[in-house]
């Protein structure tokens, strides 16, 4: 997408953000991202807040099977992602959380 977009070209995701703030203002606040690269998309990101991601997923009516899972940082970080069309824009939810490896109990004998 062109870097020469006007702010008006981002109206769809900004309008959706306004609607979400009114309709779901009680939900946990995500990191919000709007980009000229994907001017039709509103991204809501959650860092170490899987319950917040889940609350937003339910509120937006995204079925659990639509959530993708992957790992990054050599298996130290889990990434959940889901998208939905909402009021003329794509809303993408992304959650990042550390993968906790349980400590070995006992150790070598």
Coordinates of N, CA and C in Angstrom, one line a residue:
X1 N 0.8 -1.2 0.0 CA 0.0 0.0 0.0 C 0.9 1.2 0.0
X2 N 0.4 2.3 -0.5 CA 1.1 3.5 -0.7 C 1.4 4.2 0.7
X3 N 2.5 4.8 0.8 CA 2.8 5.6 2.0 C 2.2 7.0 1.9
X4 N 1.6 7.3 0.7 CA 1.0 8.7 0.5 C -0.5 8.7 0.9
X5 N -0.9 7.9 1.8 CA -2.3 7.9 2.2 C -2.6 9.1 3.0
X6 N -3.8 9.6 3.0 CA -4.3 10.6 3.9 C -4.9 10.0 5.1
X7 N -5.1 10.7 6.1 CA -5.7 10.2 7.3 C -7.2 9.7 7.0
X8 N -7.8 10.4 6.1 CA -9.2 9.9 5.6 C -9.1 8.4 5.1
X9 N -8.0 8.0 4.6 CA -7.9 6.7 4.1 C -7.8 5.6 5.2
X10 N -7.7 6.1 6.4 CA -7.7 5.2 7.6 C -9.0 5.3 8.3
X11 N -10.0 5.9 7.7 CA -11.3 6.1 8.4 C -12.0 4.8 8.8
X12 N -11.9 3.8 8.0 CA -12.6 2.5 8.4 C -12.1 1.9 9.7
X13 N -10.8 1.7 9.9 CA -10.4 1.1 11.2 C -10.5 2.1 12.3
X14 N -10.4 3.4 12.1 CA -10.5 4.3 13.1 C -12.0 4.4 13.6
X15 N -12.9 4.3 12.6 CA -14.4 4.3 13.0 C -14.7 3.0 13.8
X16 N -14.1 1.9 13.4 CA -14.3 0.7 14.2 C -13.8 0.8 15.6
X17 N -12.6 1.4 15.7 CA -12.0 1.6 17.1 C -13.0 2.4 17.9
X18 N -13.6 3.5 17.3 CA -14.5 4.3 18.1 C -15.7 3.5 18.5
X19 N -16.3 2.6 17.6 CA -17.4 1.8 17.9 C -17.0 0.8 19.0
X20 N -15.9 0.2 18.9 CA -15.4 -0.8 19.9 C -15.3 -0.1 21.3
X21 N -14.8 1.1 21.3 CA -14.6 1.8 22.6 C -16.0 2.1 23.3
X22 N -17.0 2.3 22.5 CA -18.3 2.5 23.0 C -19.0 1.2 23.4
X23 N -18.9 0.2 22.5 CA -19.6 -1.0 22.8 C -18.9 -1.9 23.8
X24 N -17.6 -1.9 23.8 CA -16.8 -2.8 24.7 C -15.9 -2.1 25.6
X25 N -16.2 -0.9 26.0 CA -15.3 -0.1 26.8 C -14.9 -0.7 28.2
X26 N -15.7 -1.7 28.6 CA -15.4 -2.3 29.9 C -14.3 -3.4 29.8
X27 N -14.0 -3.8 28.5 CA -13.0 -4.9 28.3 C -11.6 -4.3 28.5
X28 N -10.6 -5.2 28.7 CA -9.2 -4.8 28.9 C -8.7 -4.0 27.7
X29 N -8.0 -3.0 28.0 CA -7.4 -2.2 26.9 C -6.3 -2.9 26.2
X30 N -6.3 -3.0 24.9 CA -5.2 -3.7 24.2 C -4.3 -2.6 23.7
X31 N -3.2 -3.0 23.1 CA -2.3 -2.1 22.3 C -3.1 -2.0 21.0
X32 N -3.2 -0.8 20.5 CA -4.0 -0.6 19.3 C -3.0 -0.1 18.2
X33 N -3.2 -0.7 17.0 CA -2.3 -0.4 15.9 C -3.2 -0.2 14.6
X34 N -3.0 0.9 13.9 CA -3.5 1.2 12.6 C -2.4 1.5 11.7
X35 N -2.3 1.0 10.5 CA -1.2 1.2 9.6 C -1.6 1.6 8.2
X36 N -0.7 2.3 7.6 CA -0.9 2.7 6.2 C -0.6 1.5 5.3
X37 N 0.1 0.5 5.8 CA 0.4 -0.7 5.1 C -0.9 -1.6 4.9
X38 N -1.7 -1.6 5.9 CA -3.0 -2.3 5.8 C -4.1 -1.4 6.3
X39 N -4.5 -0.4 5.4 CA -5.4 0.6 5.9 C -6.8 0.1 6.2
X40 N -7.1 -1.1 5.9 CA -8.5 -1.6 6.2 C -8.5 -2.4 7.5
X41 N -7.3 -2.5 8.2 CA -7.2 -3.3 9.4 C -7.0 -2.5 10.6
X42 N -7.7 -3.0 11.7 CA -7.4 -2.5 13.1 C -6.9 -3.7 13.8
X43 N -5.7 -3.5 14.4 CA -5.1 -4.5 15.2 C -5.1 -4.2 16.7
X44 N -5.6 -5.2 17.4 CA -5.6 -5.2 18.9 C -4.7 -6.2 19.4
X45 N -3.7 -5.8 20.1 CA -2.6 -6.7 20.6 C -2.6 -6.8 22.1
X46 N -2.3 -8.0 22.6 CA -2.3 -8.3 24.0 C -1.0 -8.9 24.4
X47 N -0.3 -8.3 25.3 CA 1.0 -8.8 25.7 C 0.8 -9.4 27.1
X48 N 1.1 -10.7 27.3 CA 1.0 -11.4 28.6 C -0.4 -11.2 29.1
X49 N -1.5 -11.2 28.3 CA -2.8 -11.1 28.7 C -3.7 -12.0 27.9
X50 N -3.6 -13.3 28.0 CA -4.4 -14.2 27.3 C -5.9 -14.1 27.7
X51 N -6.2 -13.9 29.0 CA -7.6 -13.7 29.3 C -8.2 -12.4 28.6
X52 N -7.4 -11.4 28.4 CA -7.9 -10.2 27.7 C -8.2 -10.5 26.3
X53 N -7.3 -11.3 25.6 CA -7.5 -11.8 24.3 C -8.8 -12.6 24.2
X54 N -9.0 -13.5 25.1 CA -10.2 -14.3 25.1 C -11.5 -13.5 25.3
X55 N -11.4 -12.5 26.2 CA -12.6 -11.7 26.4 C -13.0 -11.0 25.1
X56 N -12.0 -10.4 24.4 CA -12.3 -9.7 23.1 C -12.7 -10.7 22.0
X57 N -12.1 -11.9 22.0 CA -12.6 -12.9 21.0 C -14.0 -13.2 21.2
X58 N -14.5 -13.4 22.4 CA -15.9 -13.7 22.7 C -16.8 -12.6 22.3
X59 N -16.3 -11.4 22.7 CA -17.1 -10.2 22.5 C -17.4 -9.9 21.0
X60 N -16.3 -10.3 20.2 CA -16.4 -10.0 18.7 C -17.1 -11.2 18.0
X61 N -17.4 -12.3 18.7 CA -18.1 -13.4 18.2 C -17.2 -14.3 17.3
X62 N -15.9 -14.3 17.6 CA -15.0 -15.2 16.9 C -15.0 -16.6 17.6
X63 N -15.2 -17.6 16.8 CA -15.3 -18.9 17.3 C -13.9 -19.4 17.7
X64 N -13.8 -20.2 18.7 CA -12.4 -20.7 19.1 C -11.7 -21.4 18.0
X65 N -12.3 -22.1 17.1 CA -11.6 -22.8 16.0 C -11.0 -21.8 15.0
X66 N -11.4 -20.6 15.1 CA -10.8 -19.6 14.1 C -9.5 -19.0 14.7
X67 N -9.1 -19.4 15.9 CA -7.9 -18.9 16.5 C -6.7 -19.7 16.0
X68 N -5.6 -19.1 15.5 CA -4.4 -19.9 15.2 C -3.4 -19.7 16.3
X69 N -2.6 -20.8 16.4 CA -1.6 -20.8 17.4 C -0.2 -21.1 16.7
X70 N 0.8 -20.4 17.2 CA 2.1 -20.6 16.7 C 3.1 -20.2 17.9
X71 N 4.3 -20.5 17.7 CA 5.4 -20.2 18.7 C 6.5 -19.4 17.9
X72 N 7.1 -18.5 18.7 CA 8.2 -17.8 18.2 C 9.3 -17.6 19.2
X73 N 10.4 -17.0 18.9 CA 11.5 -16.9 19.8 C 12.0 -18.2 20.4
X74 N 12.3 -19.1 19.4 CA 12.8 -20.5 19.8 C 11.9 -21.2 20.8
X75 N 10.5 -21.0 20.6 CA 9.6 -21.7 21.4 C 9.4 -21.1 22.8
X76 N 9.8 -19.9 23.0 CA 9.6 -19.2 24.3 C 8.4 -18.4 24.4
X77 N 7.8 -18.0 23.2 CA 6.6 -17.2 23.2 C 5.5 -17.8 22.3
X78 N 4.3 -17.9 22.9 CA 3.2 -18.4 22.1 C 2.5 -17.2 21.5
X79 N 1.9 -17.4 20.4 CA 1.2 -16.3 19.6 C -0.2 -16.9 19.2
X80 N -1.2 -16.2 19.7 CA -2.6 -16.5 19.3 C -3.0 -15.4 18.3
X81 N -3.8 -15.8 17.3 CA -4.2 -14.8 16.3 C -5.6 -15.1 15.8
X82 N -6.5 -14.1 15.6 CA -7.8 -14.3 15.0 C -8.2 -13.0 14.4
X83 N -9.0 -13.1 13.3 CA -9.5 -11.9 12.7 C -11.0 -12.1 12.4
X84 N -11.7 -10.9 12.3 CA -13.1 -10.9 12.0 C -13.4 -9.6 11.3
X85 N -14.3 -9.6 10.4 CA -14.8 -8.4 9.7 C -15.8 -7.8 10.7
X86 N -15.6 -6.5 11.0 CA -16.5 -5.8 11.9 C -16.7 -4.4 11.4
X87 N -18.0 -4.1 11.1 CA -18.4 -2.7 10.7 C -17.5 -2.1 9.6
X88 N -17.2 -2.9 8.6 CA -16.5 -2.4 7.5 C -15.0 -2.4 7.6
X89 N -14.4 -3.1 8.6 CA -13.0 -3.2 8.7 C -12.6 -4.6 9.2
X90 N -11.4 -5.0 9.0 CA -10.9 -6.2 9.6 C -10.3 -5.9 11.0
X91 N -10.8 -6.6 12.0 CA -10.2 -6.5 13.3 C -9.4 -7.7 13.5
X92 N -8.1 -7.5 13.8 CA -7.2 -8.6 14.1 C -6.8 -8.6 15.5
X93 N -7.0 -9.7 16.2 CA -6.6 -9.9 17.6 C -5.3 -10.7 17.6
X94 N -4.3 -10.3 18.4 CA -3.1 -11.0 18.5 C -2.7 -11.0 20.0
X95 N -2.3 -12.2 20.5 CA -1.9 -12.3 21.9 C -0.5 -12.9 21.9
X96 N 0.4 -12.3 22.7 CA 1.7 -12.9 23.0 C 1.8 -13.2 24.4
X97 N 2.4 -14.4 24.7 CA 2.6 -14.8 26.1 C 3.8 -15.7 26.2
X98 N 4.5 -15.6 27.3 CA 5.6 -16.5 27.5 C 5.2 -17.9 27.7
X99 N 5.9 -18.9 27.2 CA 5.7 -20.3 27.5 C 6.6 -20.6 28.7
X100 N 5.9 -21.0 29.7 CA 6.6 -21.4 31.0 C 6.9 -22.8 30.9
X101 N 8.2 -23.2 31.0 CA 8.6 -24.5 31.1 C 8.8 -24.9 32.5
X102 N 8.0 -26.0 33.0 CA 8.1 -26.4 34.4 C 9.5 -26.8 34.7
X103 N 10.0 -26.5 35.9 CA 11.3 -26.9 36.4 C 11.3 -28.4 36.7
X104 N 12.4 -29.0 36.4 CA 12.5 -30.4 36.7 C 12.5 -30.6 38.2
X105 N 11.8 -31.6 38.7 CA 11.7 -31.9 40.1 C 12.7 -33.0 40.4
X106 N 13.5 -32.8 41.4 CA 14.4 -33.8 41.9 C 15.8 -33.7 41.3
X107 N 15.9 -33.7 40.0 CA 17.2 -33.6 39.4 C 17.9 -35.0 39.3
X108 N 19.2 -35.0 38.8 CA 19.9 -36.3 38.6 C 20.2 -36.9 40.0
X109 N 20.2 -38.2 40.1 CA 20.6 -38.8 41.3 C 21.9 -39.5 41.3

